[in-house]
């Protein structure tokens, strides 16, 4: 994003899990479905700009005491506090809460007063982010990121909206290309025979990332 020192990276696995949770919510109620939400788990740093990596998510259920919107009751907040204590950032912990996500089945992408209260009360770190997703059963869903600037959050709209889609619908160009193997070096003389074939090298596992640098 121009003039915004923000870099947020979300793993393909985390994107798939969010979208699966979102589509599940759409199926729970006719027409608009219900909204769902949870924690973004990963690492974050606010030194010299916001840098966030999301490796996974953890859904936080709600009893829908106020209707199909994702608005937490006091019982839901008690559960959230307990989960946050379990995942509290500590030395040696590879992932911890770096923000939260929520689906939005209403028009637009904007933070509600409840979102802002949740963000302020439970995610006070300057590097914390909110990810809103407007899910679509078919095709690409639309997402938007929200973050703090000088301690304030622009709640009425995201600085940038972008498409997100399951891996099965992503373009081949979305994933980084694996490295090409080096050609075999010419040998000046025949190689000595061996009694057993050399063990095959295990291929590295390449992780696809949905990268949203701003």
PDB file of C-alpha atoms in Angstrom, residues 21-22 24-26 28-29 32-38 62 67-71 101-106:
ATOM      1  CA  UNK A  21     -14.983 -21.702   8.094  1.00  0.00           C
ATOM      2  CA  UNK A  22     -16.638 -18.894   6.114  1.00  0.00           C
ATOM      3  CA  UNK A  24     -19.591 -23.342   6.695  1.00  0.00           C
ATOM      4  CA  UNK A  25     -21.113 -20.195   8.202  1.00  0.00           C
ATOM      5  CA  UNK A  26     -22.980 -19.424   4.986  1.00  0.00           C
ATOM      6  CA  UNK A  28     -25.952 -22.510   8.626  1.00  0.00           C
ATOM      7  CA  UNK A  29     -28.746 -20.068   7.793  1.00  0.00           C
ATOM      8  CA  UNK A  32     -27.114 -14.625   4.292  1.00  0.00           C
ATOM      9  CA  UNK A  33     -25.813 -17.368   6.601  1.00  0.00           C
ATOM     10  CA  UNK A  34     -24.000 -16.483   9.825  1.00  0.00           C
ATOM     11  CA  UNK A  35     -20.727 -14.684  10.360  1.00  0.00           C
ATOM     12  CA  UNK A  36     -17.764 -16.518  11.883  1.00  0.00           C
ATOM     13  CA  UNK A  37     -14.459 -15.410  13.321  1.00  0.00           C
ATOM     14  CA  UNK A  38     -11.365 -16.369  15.244  1.00  0.00           C
ATOM     15  CA  UNK A  62     -20.075 -17.664  19.353  1.00  0.00           C
ATOM     16  CA  UNK A  67     -28.367 -12.742  15.820  1.00  0.00           C
ATOM     17  CA  UNK A  68     -26.317 -14.014  12.851  1.00  0.00           C
ATOM     18  CA  UNK A  69     -23.613 -11.336  13.132  1.00  0.00           C
ATOM     19  CA  UNK A  70     -20.305 -12.186  14.792  1.00  0.00           C
ATOM     20  CA  UNK A  71     -20.868 -10.278  18.021  1.00  0.00           C
ATOM     21  CA  UNK A 101     -10.477 -12.489  11.428  1.00  0.00           C
ATOM     22  CA  UNK A 102     -14.199 -12.173  10.842  1.00  0.00           C
ATOM     23  CA  UNK A 103     -16.459 -12.875   7.908  1.00  0.00           C
ATOM     24  CA  UNK A 104     -18.946 -10.240   6.810  1.00  0.00           C
ATOM     25  CA  UNK A 105     -22.132 -11.324   5.089  1.00  0.00           C
ATOM     26  CA  UNK A 106     -23.463  -7.775   4.966  1.00  0.00           C
TER      27      UNK A 106
END
